[in-house]
Coordinates of C-alpha atoms in Angstrom, one line a residue:
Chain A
X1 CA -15.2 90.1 -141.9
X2 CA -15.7 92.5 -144.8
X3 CA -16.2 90.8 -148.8
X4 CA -12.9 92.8 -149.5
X5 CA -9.5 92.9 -148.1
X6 CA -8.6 96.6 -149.2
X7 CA -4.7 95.3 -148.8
X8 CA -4.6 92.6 -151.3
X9 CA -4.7 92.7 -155.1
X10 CA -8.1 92.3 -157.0
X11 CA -9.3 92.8 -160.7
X12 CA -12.4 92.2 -162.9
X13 CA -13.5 88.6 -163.4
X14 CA -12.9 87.8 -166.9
X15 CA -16.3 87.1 -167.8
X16 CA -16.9 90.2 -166.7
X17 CA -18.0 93.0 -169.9
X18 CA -18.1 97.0 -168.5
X19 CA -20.3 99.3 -170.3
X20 CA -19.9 103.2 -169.3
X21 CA -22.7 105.3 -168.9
X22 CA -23.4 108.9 -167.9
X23 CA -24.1 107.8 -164.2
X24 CA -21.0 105.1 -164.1
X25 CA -21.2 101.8 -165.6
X26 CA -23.6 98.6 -166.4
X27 CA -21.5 95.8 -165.6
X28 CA -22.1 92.2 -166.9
X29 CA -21.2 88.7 -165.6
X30 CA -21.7 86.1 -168.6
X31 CA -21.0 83.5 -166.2
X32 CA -23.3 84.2 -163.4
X33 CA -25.8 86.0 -165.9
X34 CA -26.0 88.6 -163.3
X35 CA -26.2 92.4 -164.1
X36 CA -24.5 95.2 -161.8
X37 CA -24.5 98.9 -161.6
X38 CA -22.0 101.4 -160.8
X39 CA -23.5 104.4 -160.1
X40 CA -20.5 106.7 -159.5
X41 CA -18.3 107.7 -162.1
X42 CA -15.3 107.5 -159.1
X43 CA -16.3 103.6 -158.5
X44 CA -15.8 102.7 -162.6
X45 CA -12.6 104.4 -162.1
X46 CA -11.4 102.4 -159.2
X47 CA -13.0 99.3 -160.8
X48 CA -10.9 100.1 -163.8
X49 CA -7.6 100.4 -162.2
X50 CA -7.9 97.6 -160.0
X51 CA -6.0 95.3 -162.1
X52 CA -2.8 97.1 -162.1
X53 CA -2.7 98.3 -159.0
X54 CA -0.8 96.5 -156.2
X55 CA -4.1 96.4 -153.9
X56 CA -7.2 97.8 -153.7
X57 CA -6.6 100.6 -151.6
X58 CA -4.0 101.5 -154.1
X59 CA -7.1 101.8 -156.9
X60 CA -8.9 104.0 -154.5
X61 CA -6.6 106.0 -153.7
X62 CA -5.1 106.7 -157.5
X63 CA -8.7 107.6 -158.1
X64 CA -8.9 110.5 -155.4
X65 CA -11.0 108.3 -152.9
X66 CA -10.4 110.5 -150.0
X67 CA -9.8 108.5 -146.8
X68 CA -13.3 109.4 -145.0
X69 CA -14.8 108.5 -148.4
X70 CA -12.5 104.8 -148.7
X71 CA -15.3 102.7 -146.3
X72 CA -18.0 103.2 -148.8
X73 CA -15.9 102.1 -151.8
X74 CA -14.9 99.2 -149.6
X75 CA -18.5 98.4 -149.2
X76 CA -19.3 99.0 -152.7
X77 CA -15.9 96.8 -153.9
X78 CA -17.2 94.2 -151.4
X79 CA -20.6 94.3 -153.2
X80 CA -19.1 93.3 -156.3
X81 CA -16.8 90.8 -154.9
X82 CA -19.8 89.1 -153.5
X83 CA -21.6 88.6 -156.5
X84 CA -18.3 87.7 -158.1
X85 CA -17.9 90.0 -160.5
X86 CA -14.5 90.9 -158.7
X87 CA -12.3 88.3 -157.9
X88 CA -8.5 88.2 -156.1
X89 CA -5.9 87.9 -157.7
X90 CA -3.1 86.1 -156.9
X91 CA 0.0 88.5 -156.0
X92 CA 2.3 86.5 -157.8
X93 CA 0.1 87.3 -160.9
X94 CA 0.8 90.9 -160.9
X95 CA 1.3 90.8 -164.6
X96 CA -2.0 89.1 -165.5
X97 CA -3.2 90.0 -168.8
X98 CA -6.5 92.6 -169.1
X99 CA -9.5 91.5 -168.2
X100 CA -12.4 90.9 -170.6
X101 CA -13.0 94.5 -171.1
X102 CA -14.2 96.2 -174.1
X103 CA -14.6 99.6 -175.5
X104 CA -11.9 100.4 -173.2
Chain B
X1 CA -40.0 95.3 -167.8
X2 CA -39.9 91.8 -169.1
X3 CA -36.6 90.6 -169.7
X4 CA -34.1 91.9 -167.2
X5 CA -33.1 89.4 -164.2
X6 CA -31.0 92.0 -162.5
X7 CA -29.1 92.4 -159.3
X8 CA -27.8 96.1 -158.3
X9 CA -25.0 96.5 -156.6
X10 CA -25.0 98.3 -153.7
X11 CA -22.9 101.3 -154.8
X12 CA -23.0 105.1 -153.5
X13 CA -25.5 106.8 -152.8
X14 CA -26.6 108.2 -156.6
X15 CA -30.0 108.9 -157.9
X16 CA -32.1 106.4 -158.0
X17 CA -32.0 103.6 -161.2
X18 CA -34.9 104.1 -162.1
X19 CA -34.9 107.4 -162.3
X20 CA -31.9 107.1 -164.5
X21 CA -33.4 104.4 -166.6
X22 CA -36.6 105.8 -166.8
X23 CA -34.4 108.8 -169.3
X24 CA -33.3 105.8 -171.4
X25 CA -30.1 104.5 -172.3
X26 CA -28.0 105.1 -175.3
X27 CA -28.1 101.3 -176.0
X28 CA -30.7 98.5 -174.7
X29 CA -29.4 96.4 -171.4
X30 CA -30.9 93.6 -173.1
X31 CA -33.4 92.9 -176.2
X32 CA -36.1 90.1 -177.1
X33 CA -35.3 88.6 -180.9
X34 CA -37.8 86.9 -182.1
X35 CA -35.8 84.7 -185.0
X36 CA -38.9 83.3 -186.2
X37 CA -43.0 83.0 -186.4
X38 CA -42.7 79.5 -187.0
X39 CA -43.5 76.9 -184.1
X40 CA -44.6 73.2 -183.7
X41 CA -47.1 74.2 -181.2
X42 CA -50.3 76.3 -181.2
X43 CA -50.2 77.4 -177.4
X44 CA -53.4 79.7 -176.8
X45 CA -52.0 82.6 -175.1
X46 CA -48.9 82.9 -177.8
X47 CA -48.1 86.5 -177.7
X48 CA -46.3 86.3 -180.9
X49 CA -49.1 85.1 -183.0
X50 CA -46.9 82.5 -183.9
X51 CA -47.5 78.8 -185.7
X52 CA -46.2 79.6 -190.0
X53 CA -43.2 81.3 -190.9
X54 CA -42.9 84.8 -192.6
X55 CA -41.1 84.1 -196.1
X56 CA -40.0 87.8 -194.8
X57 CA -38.2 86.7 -191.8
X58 CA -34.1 88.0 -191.3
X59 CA -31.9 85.4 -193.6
X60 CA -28.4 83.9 -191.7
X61 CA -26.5 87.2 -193.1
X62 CA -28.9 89.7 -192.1
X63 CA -29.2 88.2 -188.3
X64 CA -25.2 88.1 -188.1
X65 CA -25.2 91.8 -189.2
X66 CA -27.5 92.2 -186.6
X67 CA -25.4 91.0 -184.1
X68 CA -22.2 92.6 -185.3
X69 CA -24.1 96.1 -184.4
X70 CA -25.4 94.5 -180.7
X71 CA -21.7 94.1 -180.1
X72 CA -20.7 97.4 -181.7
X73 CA -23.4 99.0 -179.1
X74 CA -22.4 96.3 -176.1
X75 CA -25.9 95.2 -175.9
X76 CA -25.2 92.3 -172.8
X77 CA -27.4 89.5 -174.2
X78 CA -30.3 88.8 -176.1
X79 CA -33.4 86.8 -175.5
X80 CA -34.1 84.7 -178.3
X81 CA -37.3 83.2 -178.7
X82 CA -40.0 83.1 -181.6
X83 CA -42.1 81.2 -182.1
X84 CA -40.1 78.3 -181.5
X85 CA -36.6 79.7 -182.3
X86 CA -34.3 76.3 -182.6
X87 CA -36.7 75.0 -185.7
X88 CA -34.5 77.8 -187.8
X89 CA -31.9 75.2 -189.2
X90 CA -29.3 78.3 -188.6
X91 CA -30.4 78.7 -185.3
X92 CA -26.9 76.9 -183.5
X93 CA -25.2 79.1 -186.5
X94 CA -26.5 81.9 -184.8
X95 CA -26.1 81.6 -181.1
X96 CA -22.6 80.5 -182.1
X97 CA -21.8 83.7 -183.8
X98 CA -23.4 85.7 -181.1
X99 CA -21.4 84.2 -178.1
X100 CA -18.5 84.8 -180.7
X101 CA -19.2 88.2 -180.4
X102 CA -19.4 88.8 -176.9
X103 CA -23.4 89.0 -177.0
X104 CA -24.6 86.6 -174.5
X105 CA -27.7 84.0 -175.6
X106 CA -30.7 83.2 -173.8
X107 CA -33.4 80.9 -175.6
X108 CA -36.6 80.2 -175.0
X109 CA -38.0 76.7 -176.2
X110 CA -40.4 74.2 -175.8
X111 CA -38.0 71.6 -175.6
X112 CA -38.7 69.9 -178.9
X113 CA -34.7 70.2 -180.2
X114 CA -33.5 70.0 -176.8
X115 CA -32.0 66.4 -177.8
X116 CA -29.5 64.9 -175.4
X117 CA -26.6 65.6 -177.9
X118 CA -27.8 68.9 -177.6
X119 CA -27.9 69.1 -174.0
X120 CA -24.2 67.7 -173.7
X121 CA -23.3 71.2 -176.5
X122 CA -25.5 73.6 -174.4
X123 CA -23.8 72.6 -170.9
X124 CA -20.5 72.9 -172.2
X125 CA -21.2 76.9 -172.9
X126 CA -21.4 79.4 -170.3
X127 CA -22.6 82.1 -172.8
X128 CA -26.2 80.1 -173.2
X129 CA -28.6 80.0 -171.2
X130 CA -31.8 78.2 -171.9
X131 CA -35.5 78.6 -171.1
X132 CA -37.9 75.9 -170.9
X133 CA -41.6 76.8 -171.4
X134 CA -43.7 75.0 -169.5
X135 CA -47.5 76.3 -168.1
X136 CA -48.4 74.0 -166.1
X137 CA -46.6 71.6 -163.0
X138 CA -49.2 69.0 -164.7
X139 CA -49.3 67.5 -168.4
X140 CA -53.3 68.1 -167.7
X141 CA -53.0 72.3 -167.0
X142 CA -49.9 72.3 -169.1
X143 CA -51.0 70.6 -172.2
X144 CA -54.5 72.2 -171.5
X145 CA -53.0 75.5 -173.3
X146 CA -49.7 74.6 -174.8
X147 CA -51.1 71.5 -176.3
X148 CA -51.4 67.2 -176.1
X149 CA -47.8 66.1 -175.7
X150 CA -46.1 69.0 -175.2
X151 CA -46.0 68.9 -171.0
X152 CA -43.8 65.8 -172.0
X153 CA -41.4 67.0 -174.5
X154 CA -40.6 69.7 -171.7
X155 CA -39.4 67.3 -169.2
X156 CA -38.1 65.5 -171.8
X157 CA -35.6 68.7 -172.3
X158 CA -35.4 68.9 -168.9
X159 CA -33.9 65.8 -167.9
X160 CA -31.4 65.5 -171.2
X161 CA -30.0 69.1 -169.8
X162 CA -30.2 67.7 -166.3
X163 CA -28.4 64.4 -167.4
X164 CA -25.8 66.5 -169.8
X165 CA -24.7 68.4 -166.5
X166 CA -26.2 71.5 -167.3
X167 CA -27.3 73.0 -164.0
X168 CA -29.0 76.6 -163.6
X169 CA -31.2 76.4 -166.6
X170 CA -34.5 78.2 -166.1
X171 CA -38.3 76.6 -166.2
X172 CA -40.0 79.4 -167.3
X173 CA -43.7 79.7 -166.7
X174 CA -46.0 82.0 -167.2
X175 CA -48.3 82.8 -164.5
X176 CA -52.1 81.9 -165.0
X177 CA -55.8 80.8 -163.0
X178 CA -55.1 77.2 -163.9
X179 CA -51.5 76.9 -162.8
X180 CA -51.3 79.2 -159.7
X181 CA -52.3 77.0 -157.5
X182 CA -49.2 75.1 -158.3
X183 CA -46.3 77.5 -157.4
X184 CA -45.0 74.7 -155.0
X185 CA -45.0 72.1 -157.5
X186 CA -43.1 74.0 -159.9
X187 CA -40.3 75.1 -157.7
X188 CA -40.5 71.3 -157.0
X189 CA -39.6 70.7 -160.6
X190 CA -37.1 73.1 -160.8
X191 CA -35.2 71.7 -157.9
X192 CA -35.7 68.0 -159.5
X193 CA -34.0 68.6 -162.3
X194 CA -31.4 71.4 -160.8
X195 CA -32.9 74.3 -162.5
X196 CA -34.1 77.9 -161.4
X197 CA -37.7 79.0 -161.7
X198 CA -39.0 81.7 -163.7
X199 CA -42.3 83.1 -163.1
X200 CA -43.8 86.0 -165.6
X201 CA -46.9 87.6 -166.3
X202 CA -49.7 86.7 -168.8
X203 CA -50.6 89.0 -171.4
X204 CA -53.0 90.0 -173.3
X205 CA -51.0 90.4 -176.2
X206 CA -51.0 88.1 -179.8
X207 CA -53.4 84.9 -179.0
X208 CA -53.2 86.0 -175.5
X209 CA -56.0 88.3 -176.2
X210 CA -57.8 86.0 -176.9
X211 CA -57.7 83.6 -173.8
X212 CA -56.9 86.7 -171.2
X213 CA -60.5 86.7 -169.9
X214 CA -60.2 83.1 -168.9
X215 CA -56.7 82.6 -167.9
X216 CA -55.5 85.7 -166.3
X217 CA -55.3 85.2 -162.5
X218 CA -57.7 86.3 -159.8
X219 CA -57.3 89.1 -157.7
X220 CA -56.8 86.9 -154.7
X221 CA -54.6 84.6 -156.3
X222 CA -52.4 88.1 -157.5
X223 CA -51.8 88.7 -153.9
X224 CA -51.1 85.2 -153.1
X225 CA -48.5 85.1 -156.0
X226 CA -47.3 88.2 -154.2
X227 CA -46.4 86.7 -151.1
X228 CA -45.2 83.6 -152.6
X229 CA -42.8 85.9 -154.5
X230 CA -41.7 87.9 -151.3
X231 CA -40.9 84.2 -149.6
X232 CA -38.5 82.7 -152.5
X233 CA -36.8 86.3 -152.9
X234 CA -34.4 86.2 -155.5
X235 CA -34.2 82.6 -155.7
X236 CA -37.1 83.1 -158.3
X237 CA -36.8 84.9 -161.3
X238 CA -39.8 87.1 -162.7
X239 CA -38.4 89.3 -165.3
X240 CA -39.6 92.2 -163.7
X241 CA -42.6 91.5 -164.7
X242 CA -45.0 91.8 -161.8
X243 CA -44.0 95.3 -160.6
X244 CA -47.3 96.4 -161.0
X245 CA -47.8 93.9 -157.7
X246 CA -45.1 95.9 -156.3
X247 CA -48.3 98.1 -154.6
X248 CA -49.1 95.5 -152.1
X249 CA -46.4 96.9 -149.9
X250 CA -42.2 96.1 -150.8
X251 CA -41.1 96.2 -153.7
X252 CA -40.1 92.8 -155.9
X253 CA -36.3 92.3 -156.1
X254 CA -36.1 94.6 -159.6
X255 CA -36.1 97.3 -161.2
X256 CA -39.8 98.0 -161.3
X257 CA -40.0 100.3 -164.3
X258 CA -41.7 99.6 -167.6
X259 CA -38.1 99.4 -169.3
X260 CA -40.0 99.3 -173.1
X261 CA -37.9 101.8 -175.6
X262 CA -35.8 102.6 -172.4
X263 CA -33.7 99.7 -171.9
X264 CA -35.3 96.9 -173.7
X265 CA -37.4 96.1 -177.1
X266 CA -37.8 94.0 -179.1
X267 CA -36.9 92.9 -182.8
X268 CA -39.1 90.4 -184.5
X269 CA -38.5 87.9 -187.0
X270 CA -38.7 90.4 -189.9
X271 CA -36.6 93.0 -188.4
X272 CA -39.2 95.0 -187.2
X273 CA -38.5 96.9 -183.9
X274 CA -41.2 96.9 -181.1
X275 CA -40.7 99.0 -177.8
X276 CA -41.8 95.5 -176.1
X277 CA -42.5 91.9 -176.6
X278 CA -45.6 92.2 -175.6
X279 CA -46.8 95.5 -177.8
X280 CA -46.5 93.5 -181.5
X281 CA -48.8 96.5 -182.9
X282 CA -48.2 99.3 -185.5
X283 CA -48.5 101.7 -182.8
X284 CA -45.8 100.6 -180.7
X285 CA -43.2 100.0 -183.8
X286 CA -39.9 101.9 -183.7
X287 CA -38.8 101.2 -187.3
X288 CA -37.0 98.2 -188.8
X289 CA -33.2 97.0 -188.8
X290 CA -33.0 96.5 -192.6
X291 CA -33.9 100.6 -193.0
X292 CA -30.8 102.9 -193.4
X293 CA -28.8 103.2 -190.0
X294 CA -29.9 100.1 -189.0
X295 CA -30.9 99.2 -185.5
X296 CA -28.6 101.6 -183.7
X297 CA -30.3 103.9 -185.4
X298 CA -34.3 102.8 -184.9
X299 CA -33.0 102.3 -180.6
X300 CA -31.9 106.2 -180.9
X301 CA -33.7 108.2 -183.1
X302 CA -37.2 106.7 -183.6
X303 CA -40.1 109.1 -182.2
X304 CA -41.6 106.3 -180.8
X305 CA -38.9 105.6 -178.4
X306 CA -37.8 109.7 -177.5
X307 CA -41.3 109.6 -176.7
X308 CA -41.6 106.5 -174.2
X309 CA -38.0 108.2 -172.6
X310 CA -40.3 111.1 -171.3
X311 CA -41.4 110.3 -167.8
X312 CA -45.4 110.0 -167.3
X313 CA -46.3 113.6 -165.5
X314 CA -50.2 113.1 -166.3
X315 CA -53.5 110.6 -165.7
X316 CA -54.8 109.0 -163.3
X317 CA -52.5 106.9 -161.8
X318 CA -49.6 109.7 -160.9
X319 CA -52.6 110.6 -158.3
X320 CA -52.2 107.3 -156.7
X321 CA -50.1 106.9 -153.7
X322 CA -48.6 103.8 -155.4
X323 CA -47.4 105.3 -158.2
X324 CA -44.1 105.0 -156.8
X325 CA -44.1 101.4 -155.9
X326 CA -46.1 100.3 -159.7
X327 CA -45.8 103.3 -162.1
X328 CA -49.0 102.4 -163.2
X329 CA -48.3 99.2 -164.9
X330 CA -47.8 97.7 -167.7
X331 CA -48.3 99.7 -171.0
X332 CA -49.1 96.6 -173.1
X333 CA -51.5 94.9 -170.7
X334 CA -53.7 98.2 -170.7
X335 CA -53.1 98.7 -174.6
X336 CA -54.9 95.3 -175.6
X337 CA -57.5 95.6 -172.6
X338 CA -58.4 98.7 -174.7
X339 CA -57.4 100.8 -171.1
X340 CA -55.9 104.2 -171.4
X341 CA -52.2 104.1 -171.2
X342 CA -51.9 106.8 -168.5
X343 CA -54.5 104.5 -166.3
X344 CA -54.4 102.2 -164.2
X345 CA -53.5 98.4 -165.1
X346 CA -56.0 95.6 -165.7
X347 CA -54.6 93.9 -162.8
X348 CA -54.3 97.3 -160.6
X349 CA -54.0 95.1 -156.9
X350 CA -56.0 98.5 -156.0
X351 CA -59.2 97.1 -158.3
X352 CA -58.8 100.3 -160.1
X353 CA -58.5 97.9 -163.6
X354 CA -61.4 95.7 -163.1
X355 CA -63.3 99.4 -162.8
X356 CA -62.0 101.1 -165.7
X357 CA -62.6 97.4 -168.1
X358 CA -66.3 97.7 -166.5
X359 CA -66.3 101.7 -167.8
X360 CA -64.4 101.2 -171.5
X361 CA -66.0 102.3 -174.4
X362 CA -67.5 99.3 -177.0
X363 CA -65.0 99.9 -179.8
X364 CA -63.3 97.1 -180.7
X365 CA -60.1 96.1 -178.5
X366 CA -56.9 97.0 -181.1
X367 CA -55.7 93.7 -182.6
X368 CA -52.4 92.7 -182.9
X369 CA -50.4 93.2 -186.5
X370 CA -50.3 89.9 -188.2
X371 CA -51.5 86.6 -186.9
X372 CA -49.2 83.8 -187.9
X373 CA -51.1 80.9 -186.7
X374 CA -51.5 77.8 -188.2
X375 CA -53.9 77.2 -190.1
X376 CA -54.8 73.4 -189.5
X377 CA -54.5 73.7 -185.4
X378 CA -56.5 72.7 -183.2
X379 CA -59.6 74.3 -182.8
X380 CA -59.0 77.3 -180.2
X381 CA -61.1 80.0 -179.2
X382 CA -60.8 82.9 -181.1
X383 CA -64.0 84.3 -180.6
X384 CA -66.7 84.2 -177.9
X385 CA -69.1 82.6 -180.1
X386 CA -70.0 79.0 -181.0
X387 CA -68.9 77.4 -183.8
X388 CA -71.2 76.0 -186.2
X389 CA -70.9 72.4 -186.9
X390 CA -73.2 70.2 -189.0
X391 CA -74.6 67.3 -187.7
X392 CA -75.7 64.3 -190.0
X393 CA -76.9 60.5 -189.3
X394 CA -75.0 57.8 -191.1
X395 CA -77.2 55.9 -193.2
X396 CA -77.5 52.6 -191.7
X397 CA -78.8 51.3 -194.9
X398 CA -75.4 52.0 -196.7
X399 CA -72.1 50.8 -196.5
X400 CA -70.2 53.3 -194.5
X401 CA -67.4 54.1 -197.4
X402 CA -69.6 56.8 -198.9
X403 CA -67.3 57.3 -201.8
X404 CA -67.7 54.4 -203.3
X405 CA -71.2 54.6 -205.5
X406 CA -70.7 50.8 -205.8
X407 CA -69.7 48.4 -203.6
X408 CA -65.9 47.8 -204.7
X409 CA -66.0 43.8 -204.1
X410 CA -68.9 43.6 -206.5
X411 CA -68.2 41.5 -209.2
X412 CA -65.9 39.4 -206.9
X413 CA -67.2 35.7 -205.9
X414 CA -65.8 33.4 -204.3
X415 CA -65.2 29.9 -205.8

């Protein structure tokens, strides 16, 4: 069983702070103190888009993830769901307001 | 690296981090702020010199400004410490307007604020974290460097944060001869009181100079720290600080890179900025916050730190099959050992340290800038030399109240 259901909806926890760098993006958990790396410009994009899109594979796939490309992201996606710095969101929530983002 | 508890995800394939760290980045991860000099204790391996305050130190204004440019550069968090930060009567003012502004708080303390009204506050925020010093799993090996009573006021601490609720907070120790042998007890602790372990390196940096001969660990007890460290995996935090262990054979959960002036520094209580906690000297200062530009400023322009973002191509160590694993070490360690910075590390786990202290010159090891230790503390060694003392036999054939030329009753009879 994979961290990540590609088909269901998932965004940013909210304690979540994204910083972009040249190489993809430091990502911070406040509550879990714990400090994750992007290193793919592609992967901050899907990260980014995650909240309003439908599901996951949606985000991917709006961010030109090609489909022999799509199991790494879901490993990489899974990674961060893990360590909950992603979290699911319920699909009735579709509207759910930004996540704790900044310098967006 | 000495702050970063850090967990990479496991994203494409990319360069390496540390490669990309190594370059520096256009704001730290994380910084050390040092809010103050002032401390109630006198511990003997301080690496801040600390004990009196600077009258110079940062007012309330000048440390929100501070902050207001951490957030403007989404710096995560800082590590405040001092000195003993929480005796600054603005220090809640400050956390509170740091967490305010999306800059998360971790604090170092020896407990002595760490009230249980205090506890209920801290365990009610998510956004501060808090470190307990504590050197020793005994009041004997603690007290023995931090000082009489202070092994208490820890657990004290420990137990109002454990009774407030507050689970997760660290115990953070700091790895030497006396307490090694205790690694078991400690975690013990830690699970007691529902808190995570935190093991760093000495240094031989402010007091710690001083006391490094005696209390930095042996090379058999380094390796047995190693594979202590590779049987708790991340369940034990280490600040990144013993990746110059990393040569043993895997590498410590980290990033293993000397992250000073790359992706940490440190800012001390008068706003100077240091590439490192550990490296309080004029030769590792950046600039200071107060000058024009401000920190942003010092963190990306200062020739101190383009300088430290240029890889190390030359010296000894890049001949060493290792260099991969321990990139020679820790820059501060072999600064105030009076080593060569493109050398190996005291502690080289190769022995390649203990060889070069035998070889150093006889000049005088570089001294920290500014000692801010009390005054009136107990005695502690600052030099390799006895002390004189003056010895002198009470007069039996006086009263003992030496003062007094005459007896103070005389002239006094009883009916």
């Amino acid at each position: 069983m994979p961290d990540l259901d590609l088909d269901s909806p998932w965004t940013l926890h909210p304690q979540v702070s994204v910083r972009p760098e040249p190489f993809g993006a430091l990502l911070y958990h406040f509550g879990t103190r714990r400090l994750s790396f992007l290193k793919d410009v592609t992967l901050l994009t899907v990260v980014r888009g995650l909240a309003q899109a439908p599901t996951a594979r949606a985000a991917c796939l709006a961010a030109g993830v090609s489909d022999s490309e799509l199991p790494t992201f879901e490993r990489a996606l899974g990674t961060l769901a893990r360590s909950s710095m992603l979290i699911e969101r319920p699909p009735a929530a579709a509207e759910a307001p930004p996540s704790k983002e900044r310098n967006a | 690296m000495t702050m970063l508890d850090m967990k990479p995800a496991d994203t494409p394939a990319a360069a390496r981090l540390v490669d990309l760290f190594e370059l520096g980045l256009d704001a730290p991860i994380c910084l050390t702020w040092e809010l103050t000099y002032a401390c109630n204790l006198s511990c003997s391996h301080c690496l801040s010199s600390s004990g009196r305050r600077d009258p110079r130190e940062l007012s309330t204004e000048e440390c929100k400004a501070v902050i207001d440019e951490l957030q403007r550069m989404q710096v995560f968090y800082v590590n405040i410490g001092g000195g003993e930060p929480t005796v600054r009567s603005d220090f809640w003012e400050i956390v509170d307007y740091a967490t305010a502004h999306d800059v998360g708080v971790k604090f170092s303390t020896n407990g002595v604020k760490i009230t249980p009204e205090i506890a209920q506050r801290l365990a009610k925020s998510s956004y501060v974290d808090v470190q307990i010093s504590l050197d020793g799993a005994t009041a004997e090996v603690n007290d023995a460097v931090r000082g009489p009573g202070s092994y208490a006021t820890a657990i004290r601490a420990m137990q109002n944060l454990s009774d407030a609720g507050y689970r997760g907070f660290k115990i953070s120790v700091v790895c030497t001869r006396q307490n090694l042998s205790q690694l078991d007890e400690f975690k013990a602790i830690a699970d007691r009181y529902g808190a995570q372990l935190r093991l760093t390196r000495l240094r031989p940096s402010g007091r710690g100079a001083d006391v490094w001969d005696d209390l930095h660990p042996l090379p058999e007890q380094q390796r047995g720290l190693y594979d202590w460290l590779v049987a708790h995996g991340e369940g034990v935090l280490t600040g990144d600080s013993f990746f110059h262990l990393s040569a043993y054979g895997n590498a410590l959960p980290g990033l293993n890179l000397c992250g000073a002036g790359r992706v940490v520094c440190l800012i001390d209580p008068i706003g100077d900025v240091y590439a490192c906690p550990f490296a309080i000297h004029e030769n590792f200062l950046a600039g200071n916050v107060r000058s024009p530009g401000g920190f942003r400023e010092v963190w990306q322009h200062s020739d101190l730190f383009l300088e430290l973002r240029n890889p190390q191509t030359g010296g000894a160590c890049t001949k060493c099959q290792f260099f991969d694993s321990c990139r020679g070490g820790c820059m501060a360690a072999k600064f105030f050992t009076g080593l060569p910075l493109d050398g190996p590390d005291p502690e080289c786990v190769r022995g390649f340290g203990e060889d070069a202290l035998r070889d150093r010159s006889g000049d005088a090891l570089p001294k920290p800038d500014g000692d801010h230790s009390h005054l009136t503390s107990p005695p502690r060694p600052r030099t390799n030399k006895p002390v004189p003392i003056t010895l002198t036999m009470r007069r039996p054939d006086r009263a003992p109240v030496s003062a007094c030329a005459e007896d103070p009753l005389s002239g006094f009879h009883t009916a």
